[in-house]
Short mmCIF file of C-alpha atoms in Angstrom, two decimals:
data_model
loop_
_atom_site.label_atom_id
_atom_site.label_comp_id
_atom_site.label_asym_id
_atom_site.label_seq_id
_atom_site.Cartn_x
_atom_site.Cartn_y
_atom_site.Cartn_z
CA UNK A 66 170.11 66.19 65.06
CA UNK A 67 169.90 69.74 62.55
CA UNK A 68 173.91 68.83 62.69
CA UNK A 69 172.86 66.29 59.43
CA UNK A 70 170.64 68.01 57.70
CA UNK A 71 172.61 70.78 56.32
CA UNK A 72 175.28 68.42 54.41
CA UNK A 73 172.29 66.27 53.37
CA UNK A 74 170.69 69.22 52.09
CA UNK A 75 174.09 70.04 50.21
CA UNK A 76 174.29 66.54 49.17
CA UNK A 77 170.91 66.57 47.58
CA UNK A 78 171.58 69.86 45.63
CA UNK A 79 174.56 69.17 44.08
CA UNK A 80 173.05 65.83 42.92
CA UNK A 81 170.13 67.32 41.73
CA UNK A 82 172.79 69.90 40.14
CA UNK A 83 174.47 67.12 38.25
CA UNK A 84 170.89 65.42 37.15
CA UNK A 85 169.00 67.84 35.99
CA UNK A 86 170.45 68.08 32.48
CA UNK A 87 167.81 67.44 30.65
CA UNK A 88 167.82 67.85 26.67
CA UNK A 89 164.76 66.49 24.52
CA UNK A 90 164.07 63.13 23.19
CA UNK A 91 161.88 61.22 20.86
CA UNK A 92 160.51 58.10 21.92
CA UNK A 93 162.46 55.38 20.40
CA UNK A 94 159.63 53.00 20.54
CA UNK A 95 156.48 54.68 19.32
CA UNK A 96 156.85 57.92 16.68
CA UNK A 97 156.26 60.62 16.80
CA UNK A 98 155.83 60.53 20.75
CA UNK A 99 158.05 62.22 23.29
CA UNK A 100 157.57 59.98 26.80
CA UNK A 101 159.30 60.66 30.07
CA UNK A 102 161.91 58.07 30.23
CA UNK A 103 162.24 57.56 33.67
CA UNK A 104 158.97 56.44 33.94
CA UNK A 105 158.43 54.36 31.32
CA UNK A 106 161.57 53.39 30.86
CA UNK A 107 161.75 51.48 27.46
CA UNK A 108 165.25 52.32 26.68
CA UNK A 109 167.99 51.39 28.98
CA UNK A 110 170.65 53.26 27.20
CA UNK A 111 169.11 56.36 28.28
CA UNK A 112 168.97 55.65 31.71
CA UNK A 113 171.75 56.84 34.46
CA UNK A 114 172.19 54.87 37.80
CA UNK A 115 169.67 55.98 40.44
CA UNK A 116 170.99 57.49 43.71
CA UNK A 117 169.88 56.95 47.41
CA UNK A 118 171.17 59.79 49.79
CA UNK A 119 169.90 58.81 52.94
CA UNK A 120 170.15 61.27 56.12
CA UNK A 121 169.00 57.73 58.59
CA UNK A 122 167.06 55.27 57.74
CA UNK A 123 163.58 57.23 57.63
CA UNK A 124 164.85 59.95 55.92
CA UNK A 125 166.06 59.29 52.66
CA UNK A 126 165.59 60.68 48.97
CA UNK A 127 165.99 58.94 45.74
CA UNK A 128 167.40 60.43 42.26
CA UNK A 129 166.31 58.49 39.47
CA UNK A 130 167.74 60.33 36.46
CA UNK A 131 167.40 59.66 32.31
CA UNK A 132 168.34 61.98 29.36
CA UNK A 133 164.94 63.48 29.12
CA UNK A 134 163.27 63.71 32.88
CA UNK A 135 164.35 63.08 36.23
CA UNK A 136 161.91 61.32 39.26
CA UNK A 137 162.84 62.95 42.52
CA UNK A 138 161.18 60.99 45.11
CA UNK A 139 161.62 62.12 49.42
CA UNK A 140 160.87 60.53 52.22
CA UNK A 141 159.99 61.94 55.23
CA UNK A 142 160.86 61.60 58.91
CA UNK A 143 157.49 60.43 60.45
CA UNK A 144 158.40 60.06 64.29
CA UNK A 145 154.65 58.40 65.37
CA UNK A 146 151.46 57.46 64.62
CA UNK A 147 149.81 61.82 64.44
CA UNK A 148 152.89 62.73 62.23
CA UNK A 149 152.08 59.53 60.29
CA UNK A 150 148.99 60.83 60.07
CA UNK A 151 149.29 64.49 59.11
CA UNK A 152 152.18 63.59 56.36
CA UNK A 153 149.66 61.50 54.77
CA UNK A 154 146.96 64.02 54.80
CA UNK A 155 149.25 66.63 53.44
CA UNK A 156 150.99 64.85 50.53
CA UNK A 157 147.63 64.00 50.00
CA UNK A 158 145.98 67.05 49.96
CA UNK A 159 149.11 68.35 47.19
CA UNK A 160 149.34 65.20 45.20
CA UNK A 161 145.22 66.33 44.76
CA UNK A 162 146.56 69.57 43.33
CA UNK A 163 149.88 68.03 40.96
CA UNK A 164 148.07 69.94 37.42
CA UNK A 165 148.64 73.15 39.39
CA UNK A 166 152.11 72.09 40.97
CA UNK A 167 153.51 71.37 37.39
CA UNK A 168 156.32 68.84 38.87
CA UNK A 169 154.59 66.94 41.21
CA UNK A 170 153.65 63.10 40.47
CA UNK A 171 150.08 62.41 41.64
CA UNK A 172 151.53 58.77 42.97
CA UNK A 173 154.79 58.46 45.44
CA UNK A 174 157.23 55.88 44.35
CA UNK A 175 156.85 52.90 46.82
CA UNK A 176 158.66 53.27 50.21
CA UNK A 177 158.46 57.24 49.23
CA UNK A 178 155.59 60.02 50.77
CA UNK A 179 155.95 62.35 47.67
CA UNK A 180 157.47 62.27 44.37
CA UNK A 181 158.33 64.75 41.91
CA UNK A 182 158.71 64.34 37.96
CA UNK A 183 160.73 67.20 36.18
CA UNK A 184 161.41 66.98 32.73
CA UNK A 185 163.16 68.51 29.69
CA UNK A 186 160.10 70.96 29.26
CA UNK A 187 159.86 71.73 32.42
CA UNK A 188 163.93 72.67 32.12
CA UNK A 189 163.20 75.05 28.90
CA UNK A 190 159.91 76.85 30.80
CA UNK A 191 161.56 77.13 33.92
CA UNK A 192 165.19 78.41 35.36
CA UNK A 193 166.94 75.13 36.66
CA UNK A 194 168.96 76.38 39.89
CA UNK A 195 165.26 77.44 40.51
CA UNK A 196 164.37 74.42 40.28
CA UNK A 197 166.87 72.47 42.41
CA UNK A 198 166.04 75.44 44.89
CA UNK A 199 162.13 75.08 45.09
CA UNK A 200 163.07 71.12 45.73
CA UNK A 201 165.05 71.82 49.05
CA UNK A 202 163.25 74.83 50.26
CA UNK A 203 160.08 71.64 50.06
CA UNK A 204 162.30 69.22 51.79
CA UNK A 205 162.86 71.79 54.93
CA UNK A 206 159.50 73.76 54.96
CA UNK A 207 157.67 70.24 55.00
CA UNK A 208 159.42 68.74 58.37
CA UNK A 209 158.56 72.19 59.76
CA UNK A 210 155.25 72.57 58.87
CA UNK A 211 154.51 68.60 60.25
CA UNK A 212 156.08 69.91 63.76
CA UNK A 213 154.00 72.97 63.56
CA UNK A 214 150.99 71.01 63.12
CA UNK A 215 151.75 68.44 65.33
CA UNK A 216 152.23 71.30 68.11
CA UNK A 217 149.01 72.54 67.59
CA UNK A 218 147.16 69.39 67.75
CA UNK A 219 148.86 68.77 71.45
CA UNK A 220 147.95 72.64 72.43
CA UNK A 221 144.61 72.57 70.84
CA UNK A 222 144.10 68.83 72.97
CA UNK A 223 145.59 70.71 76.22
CA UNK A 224 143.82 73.37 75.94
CA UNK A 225 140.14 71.17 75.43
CA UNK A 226 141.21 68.89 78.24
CA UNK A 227 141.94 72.16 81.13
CA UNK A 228 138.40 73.77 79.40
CA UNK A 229 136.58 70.21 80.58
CA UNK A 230 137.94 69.42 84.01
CA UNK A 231 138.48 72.70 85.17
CA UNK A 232 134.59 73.31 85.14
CA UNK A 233 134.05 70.51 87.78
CA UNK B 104 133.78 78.87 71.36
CA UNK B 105 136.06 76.18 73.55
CA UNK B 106 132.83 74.61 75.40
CA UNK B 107 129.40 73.44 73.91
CA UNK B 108 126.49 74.83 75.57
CA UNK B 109 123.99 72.65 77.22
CA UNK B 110 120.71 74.21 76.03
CA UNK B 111 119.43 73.86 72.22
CA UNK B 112 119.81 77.35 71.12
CA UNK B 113 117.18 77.07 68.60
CA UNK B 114 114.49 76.27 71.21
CA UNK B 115 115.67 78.93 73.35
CA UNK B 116 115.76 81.78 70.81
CA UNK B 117 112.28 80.70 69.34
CA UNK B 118 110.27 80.38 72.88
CA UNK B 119 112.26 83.47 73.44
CA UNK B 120 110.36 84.66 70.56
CA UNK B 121 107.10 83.56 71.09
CA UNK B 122 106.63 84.23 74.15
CA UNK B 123 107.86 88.05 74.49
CA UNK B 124 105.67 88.41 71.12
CA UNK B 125 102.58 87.33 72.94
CA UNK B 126 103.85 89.00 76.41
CA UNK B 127 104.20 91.95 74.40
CA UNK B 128 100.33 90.88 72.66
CA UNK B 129 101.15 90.72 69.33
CA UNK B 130 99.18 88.38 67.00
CA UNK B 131 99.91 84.32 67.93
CA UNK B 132 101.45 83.30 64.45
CA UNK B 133 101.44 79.28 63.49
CA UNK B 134 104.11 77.46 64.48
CA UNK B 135 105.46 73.94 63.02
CA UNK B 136 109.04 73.50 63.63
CA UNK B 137 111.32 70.02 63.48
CA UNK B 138 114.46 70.49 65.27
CA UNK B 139 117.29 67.85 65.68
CA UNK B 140 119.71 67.86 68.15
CA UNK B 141 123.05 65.66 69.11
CA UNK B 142 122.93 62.13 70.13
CA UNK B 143 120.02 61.68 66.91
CA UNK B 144 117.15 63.61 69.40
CA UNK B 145 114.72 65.57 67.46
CA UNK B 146 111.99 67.94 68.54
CA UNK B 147 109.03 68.92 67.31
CA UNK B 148 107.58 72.76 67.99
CA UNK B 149 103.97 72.86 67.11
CA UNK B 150 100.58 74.29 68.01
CA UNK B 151 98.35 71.12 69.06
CA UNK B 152 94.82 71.05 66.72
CA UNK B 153 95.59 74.51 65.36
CA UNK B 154 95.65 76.08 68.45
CA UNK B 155 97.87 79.15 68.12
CA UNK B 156 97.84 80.44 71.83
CA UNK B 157 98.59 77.20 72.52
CA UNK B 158 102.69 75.53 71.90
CA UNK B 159 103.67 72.02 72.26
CA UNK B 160 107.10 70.97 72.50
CA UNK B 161 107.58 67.48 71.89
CA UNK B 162 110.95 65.45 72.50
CA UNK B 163 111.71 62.11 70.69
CA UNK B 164 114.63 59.89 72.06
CA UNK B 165 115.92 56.96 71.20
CA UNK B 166 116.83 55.46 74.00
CA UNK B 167 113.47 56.69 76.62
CA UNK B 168 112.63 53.38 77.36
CA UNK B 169 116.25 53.35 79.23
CA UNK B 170 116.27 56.68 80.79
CA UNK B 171 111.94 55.85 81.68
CA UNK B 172 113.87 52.53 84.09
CA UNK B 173 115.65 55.15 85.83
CA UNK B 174 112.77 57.63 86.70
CA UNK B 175 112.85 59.88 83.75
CA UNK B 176 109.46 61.10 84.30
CA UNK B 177 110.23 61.81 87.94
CA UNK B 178 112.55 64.26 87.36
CA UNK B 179 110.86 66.09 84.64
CA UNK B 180 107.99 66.31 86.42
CA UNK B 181 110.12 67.99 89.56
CA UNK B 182 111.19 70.03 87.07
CA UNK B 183 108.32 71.17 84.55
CA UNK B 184 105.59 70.65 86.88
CA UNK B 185 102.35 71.72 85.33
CA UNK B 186 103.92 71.62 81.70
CA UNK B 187 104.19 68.36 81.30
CA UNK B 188 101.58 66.19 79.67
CA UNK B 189 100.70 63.04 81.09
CA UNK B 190 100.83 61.73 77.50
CA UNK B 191 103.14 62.75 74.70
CA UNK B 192 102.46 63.63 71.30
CA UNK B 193 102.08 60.85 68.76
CA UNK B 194 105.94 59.36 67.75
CA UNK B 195 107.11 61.14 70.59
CA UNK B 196 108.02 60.44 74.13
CA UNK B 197 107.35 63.33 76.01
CA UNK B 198 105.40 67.08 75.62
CA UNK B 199 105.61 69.93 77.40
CA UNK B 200 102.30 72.44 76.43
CA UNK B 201 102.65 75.92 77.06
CA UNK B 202 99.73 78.37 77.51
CA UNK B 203 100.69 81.99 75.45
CA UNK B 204 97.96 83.60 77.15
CA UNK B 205 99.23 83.04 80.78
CA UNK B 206 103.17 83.32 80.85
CA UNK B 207 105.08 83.75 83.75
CA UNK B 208 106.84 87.07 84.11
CA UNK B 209 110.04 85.31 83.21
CA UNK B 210 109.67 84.35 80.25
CA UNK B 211 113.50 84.43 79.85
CA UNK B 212 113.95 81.64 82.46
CA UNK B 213 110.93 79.44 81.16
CA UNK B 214 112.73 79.08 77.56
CA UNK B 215 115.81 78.06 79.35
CA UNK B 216 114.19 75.37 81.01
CA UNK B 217 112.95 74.13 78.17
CA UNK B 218 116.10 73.98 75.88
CA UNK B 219 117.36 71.64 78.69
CA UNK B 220 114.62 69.24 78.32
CA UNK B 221 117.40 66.75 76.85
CA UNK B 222 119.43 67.68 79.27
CA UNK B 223 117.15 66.94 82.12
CA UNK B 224 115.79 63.75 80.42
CA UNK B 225 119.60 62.36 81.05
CA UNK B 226 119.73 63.87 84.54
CA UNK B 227 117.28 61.48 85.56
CA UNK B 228 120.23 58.30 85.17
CA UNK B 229 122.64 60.31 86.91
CA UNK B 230 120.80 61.34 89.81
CA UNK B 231 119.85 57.92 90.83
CA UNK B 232 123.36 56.84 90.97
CA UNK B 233 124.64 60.02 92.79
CA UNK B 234 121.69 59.16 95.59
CA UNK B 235 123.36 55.66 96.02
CA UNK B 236 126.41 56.76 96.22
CA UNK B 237 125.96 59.34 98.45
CA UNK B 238 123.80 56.84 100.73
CA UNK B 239 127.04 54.18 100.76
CA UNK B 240 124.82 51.98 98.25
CA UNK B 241 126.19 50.22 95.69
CA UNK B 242 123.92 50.10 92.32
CA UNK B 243 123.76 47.79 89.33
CA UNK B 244 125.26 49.33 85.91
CA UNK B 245 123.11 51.57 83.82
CA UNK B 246 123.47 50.90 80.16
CA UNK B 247 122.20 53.83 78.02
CA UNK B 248 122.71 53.27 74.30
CA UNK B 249 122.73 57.15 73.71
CA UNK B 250 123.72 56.57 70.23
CA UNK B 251 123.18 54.15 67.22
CA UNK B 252 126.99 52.10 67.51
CA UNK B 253 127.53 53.72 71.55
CA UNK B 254 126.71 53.46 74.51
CA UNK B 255 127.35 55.03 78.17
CA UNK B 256 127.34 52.64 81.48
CA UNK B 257 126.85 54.48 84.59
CA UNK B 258 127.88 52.62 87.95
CA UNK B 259 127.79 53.72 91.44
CA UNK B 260 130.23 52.14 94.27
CA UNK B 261 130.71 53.07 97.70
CA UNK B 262 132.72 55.86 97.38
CA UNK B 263 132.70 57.00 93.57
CA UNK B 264 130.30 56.70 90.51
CA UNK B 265 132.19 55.55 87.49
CA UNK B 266 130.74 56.63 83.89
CA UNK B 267 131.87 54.69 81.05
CA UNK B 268 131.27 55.66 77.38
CA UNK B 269 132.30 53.83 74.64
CA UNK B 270 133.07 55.70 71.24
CA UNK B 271 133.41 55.00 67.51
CA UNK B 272 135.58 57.00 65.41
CA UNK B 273 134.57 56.56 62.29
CA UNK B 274 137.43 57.92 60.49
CA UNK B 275 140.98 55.98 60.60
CA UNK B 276 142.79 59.52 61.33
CA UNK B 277 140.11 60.27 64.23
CA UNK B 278 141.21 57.47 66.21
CA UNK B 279 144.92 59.15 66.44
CA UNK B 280 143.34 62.43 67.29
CA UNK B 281 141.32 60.82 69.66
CA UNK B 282 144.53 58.76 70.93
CA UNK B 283 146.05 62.47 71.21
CA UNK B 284 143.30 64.23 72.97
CA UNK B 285 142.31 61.30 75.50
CA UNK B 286 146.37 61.72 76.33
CA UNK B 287 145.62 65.15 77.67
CA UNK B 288 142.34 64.52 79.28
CA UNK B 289 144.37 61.70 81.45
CA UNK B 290 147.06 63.88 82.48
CA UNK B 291 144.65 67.06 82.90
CA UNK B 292 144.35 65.39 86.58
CA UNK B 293 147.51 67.12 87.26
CA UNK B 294 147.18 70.72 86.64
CA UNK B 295 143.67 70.33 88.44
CA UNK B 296 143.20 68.84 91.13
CA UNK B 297 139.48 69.34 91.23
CA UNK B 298 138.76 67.03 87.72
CA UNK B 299 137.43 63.70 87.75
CA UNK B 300 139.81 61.28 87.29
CA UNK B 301 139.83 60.08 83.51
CA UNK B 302 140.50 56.46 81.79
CA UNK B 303 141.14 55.90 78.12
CA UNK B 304 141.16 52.00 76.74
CA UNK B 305 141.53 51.67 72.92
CA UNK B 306 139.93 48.80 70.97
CA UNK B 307 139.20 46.41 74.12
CA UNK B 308 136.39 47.85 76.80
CA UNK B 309 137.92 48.09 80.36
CA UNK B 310 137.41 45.31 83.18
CA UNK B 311 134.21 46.95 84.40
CA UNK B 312 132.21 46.03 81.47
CA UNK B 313 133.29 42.11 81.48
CA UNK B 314 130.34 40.40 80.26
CA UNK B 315 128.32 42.99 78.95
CA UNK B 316 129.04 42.02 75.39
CA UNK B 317 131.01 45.22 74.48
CA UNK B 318 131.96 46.20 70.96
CA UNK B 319 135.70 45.69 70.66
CA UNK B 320 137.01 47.08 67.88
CA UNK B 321 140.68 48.97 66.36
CA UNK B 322 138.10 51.96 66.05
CA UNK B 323 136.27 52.11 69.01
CA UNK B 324 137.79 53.78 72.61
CA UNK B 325 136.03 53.57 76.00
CA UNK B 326 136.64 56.57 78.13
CA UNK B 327 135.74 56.17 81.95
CA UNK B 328 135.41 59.26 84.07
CA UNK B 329 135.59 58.66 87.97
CA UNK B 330 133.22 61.19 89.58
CA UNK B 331 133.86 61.08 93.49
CA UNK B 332 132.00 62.49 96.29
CA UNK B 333 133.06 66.26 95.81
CA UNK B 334 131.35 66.17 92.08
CA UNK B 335 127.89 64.01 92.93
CA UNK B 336 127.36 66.51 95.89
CA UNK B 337 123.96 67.81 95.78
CA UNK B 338 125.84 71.49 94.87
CA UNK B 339 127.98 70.36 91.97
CA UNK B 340 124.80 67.74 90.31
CA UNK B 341 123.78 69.56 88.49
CA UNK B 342 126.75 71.37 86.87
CA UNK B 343 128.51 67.44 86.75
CA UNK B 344 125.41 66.08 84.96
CA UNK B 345 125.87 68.71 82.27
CA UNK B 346 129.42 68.63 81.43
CA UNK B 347 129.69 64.63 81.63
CA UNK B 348 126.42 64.38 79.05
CA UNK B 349 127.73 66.32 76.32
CA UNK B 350 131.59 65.03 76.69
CA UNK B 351 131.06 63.03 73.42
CA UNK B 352 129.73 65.36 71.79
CA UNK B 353 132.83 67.85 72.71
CA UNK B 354 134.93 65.46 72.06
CA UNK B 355 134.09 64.71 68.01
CA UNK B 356 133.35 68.29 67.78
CA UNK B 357 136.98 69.17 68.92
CA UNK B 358 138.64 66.50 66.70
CA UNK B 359 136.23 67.90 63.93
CA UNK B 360 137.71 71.33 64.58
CA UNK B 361 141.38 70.14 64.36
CA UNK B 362 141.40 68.43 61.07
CA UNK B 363 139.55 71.48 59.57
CA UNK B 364 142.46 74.00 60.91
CA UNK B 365 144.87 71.08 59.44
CA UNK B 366 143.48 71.84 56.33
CA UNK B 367 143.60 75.26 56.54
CA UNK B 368 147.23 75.00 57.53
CA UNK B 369 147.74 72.57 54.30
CA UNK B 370 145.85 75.02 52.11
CA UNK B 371 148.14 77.94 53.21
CA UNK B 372 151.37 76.22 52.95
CA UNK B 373 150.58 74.96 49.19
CA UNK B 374 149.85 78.18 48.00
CA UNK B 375 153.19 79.06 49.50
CA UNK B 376 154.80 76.63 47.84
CA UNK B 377 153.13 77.43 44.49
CA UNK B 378 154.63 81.06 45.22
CA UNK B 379 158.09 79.61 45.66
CA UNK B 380 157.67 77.34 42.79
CA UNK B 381 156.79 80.06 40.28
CA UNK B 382 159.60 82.17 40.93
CA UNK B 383 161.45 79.44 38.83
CA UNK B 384 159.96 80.83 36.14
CA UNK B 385 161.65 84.03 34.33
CA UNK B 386 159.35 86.95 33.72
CA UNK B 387 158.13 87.23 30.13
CA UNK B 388 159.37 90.69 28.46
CA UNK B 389 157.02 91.74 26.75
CA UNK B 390 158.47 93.82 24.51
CA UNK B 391 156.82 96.23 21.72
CA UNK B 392 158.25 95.70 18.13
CA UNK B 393 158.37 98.91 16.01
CA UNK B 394 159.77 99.56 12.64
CA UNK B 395 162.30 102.59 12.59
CA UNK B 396 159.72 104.78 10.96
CA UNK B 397 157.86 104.27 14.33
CA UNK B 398 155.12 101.94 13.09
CA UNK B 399 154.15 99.01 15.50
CA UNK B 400 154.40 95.27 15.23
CA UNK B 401 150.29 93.22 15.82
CA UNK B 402 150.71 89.76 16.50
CA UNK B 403 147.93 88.22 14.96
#
């Protein structure tokens, strides 16, 4: 199974490589503003063709790029109904916490678990192979930390159940 | 702390008290305590008319009228003997009075006894049934609303006593953990061999309870625990009747105690990430202007 991950790893960086080329511009539709334009996306001129890269069918992430911001939104392998559970709770819990997180979007994108909005500003404040960096080292620390706490559910559960029935 | 203990710890600690103060004869102080336990029980610690040599413990349960069918009163009068009133307190179902000025010498033992008074008001239910089973009599179900949206069903056959309760999780993620936990308790038959054997059904009650009108529901779970012969033994009773009364309890406390380590997990690994996150950004020189002459640059 890990076989996959690294060249869809390396597949996501060097898109994100290619995307994140982000200079600043003025909204063309209101003055004086300057709006993401990925999200709002008034313009279509200034919109590039999103990209899927999709490791199976659960696992998938989508590039949406545009000249001034880029929506990076992942999808993660939920095998049953407790890692269902726990991915919610956790994108949850950070989605909470996006003002602190900088690049995080408090909503997913539909058919996504977590979604993350850089933009030109964030470029200029921050180093970009940082950037793309932080992004992956999420992808693989978050389908560890769900089988970590998955694992401890079933131990903590194990370890209740012997407690009970071994008093009897 | 994997199990929860039987006894109400703050009845325990405060006869404790008392009665060591007045063993040791200190002055009686007033007394007026409200104490609430699981399963929506509360007790009330009191001196009756102002008495203060004088301590009445009162127990108020929501379902006594059930437990009274079953011989309540029998048992807790094996039990507490000359403690127990013949009527309880006002709002309450049953007293206990205790007498500061002639204690037994251990004292130690007496607060004990009393902490179980829940526990002994159940015991009653469960002691019937073990009796017919161990005679080879088959009783009619006991149904014991123990709490507001639950109840347990106790049933004895020839050769077992099965013990239904039904649960409600009231939270859509504690019906996975419960899904996850019940999953163990099933298979804990295997590593031992001594453990009732346990039944989980989730949203529909199991065949035993046909026509009682159970809840069915996508949050609701009915757990049945088969006790046989080697746990309703007159030896194990006792230590059967206090594990299976409490399981609920254990249960909700144990998914309680998961989701707040999940959290703690979550909280650790964000912070992490934050860590990660701001090494994207460079370090800010802060560097000191001066003029060649050696004077220094203020930013206003």
């Amino acid at each position: 199974m890990s076989s996959t991950l690294k060249p869809y790893l390396n597949a996501v960086r060097t898109t994100l490589d290619a995307a994140m080329c982000l200079g600043n511009f003025n909204s063309q539709v209101v003055e004086r503003h300057i709006k993401p334009e990925v999200e709002v996306k008034t313009s279509k001129e200034l919109l590039l063709t999103p990209a899927v890269i999709a490791r199976n069918e659960k696992e998938k992430v989508l590039i949406e790029a545009s000249y001034n911001s880029i929506r990076v939104s992942i999808a993660v392998k939920q095998a049953d109904e407790i890692e269902e559970i726990l991915c919610q709770k956790f994108m949850r819990f950070m989605m909470m916490r996006a003002e602190n997180f900088v690049i995080l979007r408090r909503k997913p994108m539909k058919g996504y678990d977590i979604s993350f909005l850089i933009t030109n500003f964030h470029t200029e404040q921050m180093l970009k192979n940082k950037l793309v960096d932080f992004v992956i080292h999420f992808m693989e620390e978050i389908d560890k930390e769900i089988s970590e706490m998955k694992l401890s559910v079933n131990a903590r559960a194990r370890i209740v159940a012997e407690e009970f029935l071994k008093r009897f | 702390m994997i199990l929860l203990q039987t006894e109400n710890r703050i009845i325990n600690d405060t006869l404790l008290y008392k009665f060591e103060n007045a063993a040791a004869g200190n002055k009686h102080e007033t007394t007026e305590m409200n104490i609430a336990d699981f399963d929506s029980v509360t007790y009330r610690l009191s001196n009756p008319e102002g008495d203060k040599t004088h301590l009445l413990l009162s127990i108020s349960l929501k379902f006594w009228e059930q437990l009274q069918e079953h011989g309540a009163l029998d048992v807790l009068q094996r039990v507490y003997g000359s403690y127990l009133q013949s009527s309880a307190e006002d709002g309450y179902n049953v007293s206990l009075l205790f007498d500061l000025n002639s204690l037994p010498a251990d004292v130690k033992a007496l607060a004990t006894k009393a902490a179980l008074l829940k526990r002994n008001c159940f015991a009653s239910v469960f002691e019937t049934f073990f009796e017919a089973q161990a005679k080879g009599l088959s009783m009619k179900q006991a149904v014991i609303p123990y709490r507001d949206d639950e109840t347990m069903y106790v049933e004895a056959k020839k050769d077992r006593v099965t013990v239904i309760f039904s649960t409600i999780f009231r939270d859509e993620s504690d019906v996975t953990f419960g899904k996850v936990f019940m999953q163990e308790f099933k298979e804990g038959r295997r590593r031992n061999q001594t453990g009732p054997q346990v039944l989980y059904c989730h949203g529909n009650p199991p065949q035993e309870l046909e026509g009682h009108n159970a809840a069915v529901g996508d949050n609701i779970g009915y757990v049945t625990f088969v006790l046989f012969p080697r746990h309703t033994a007159p030896n194990a009773r006792d230590n059967t009747i206090d594990l299976i009364h409490m399981f609920r309890n254990y249960l909700h406390y144990h998914i309680k105690c998961s989701k707040a380590y999940m959290h703690q997990r979550m909280r650790a690994k964000t912070s992490e990430f934050l860590k990660v996150l701001n090494r994207a950004r460079p370090e800010e020189k802060n560097k000191e202007k001066k003029t060649f002459t050696g004077k220094t640059f203020q930013s206003r």
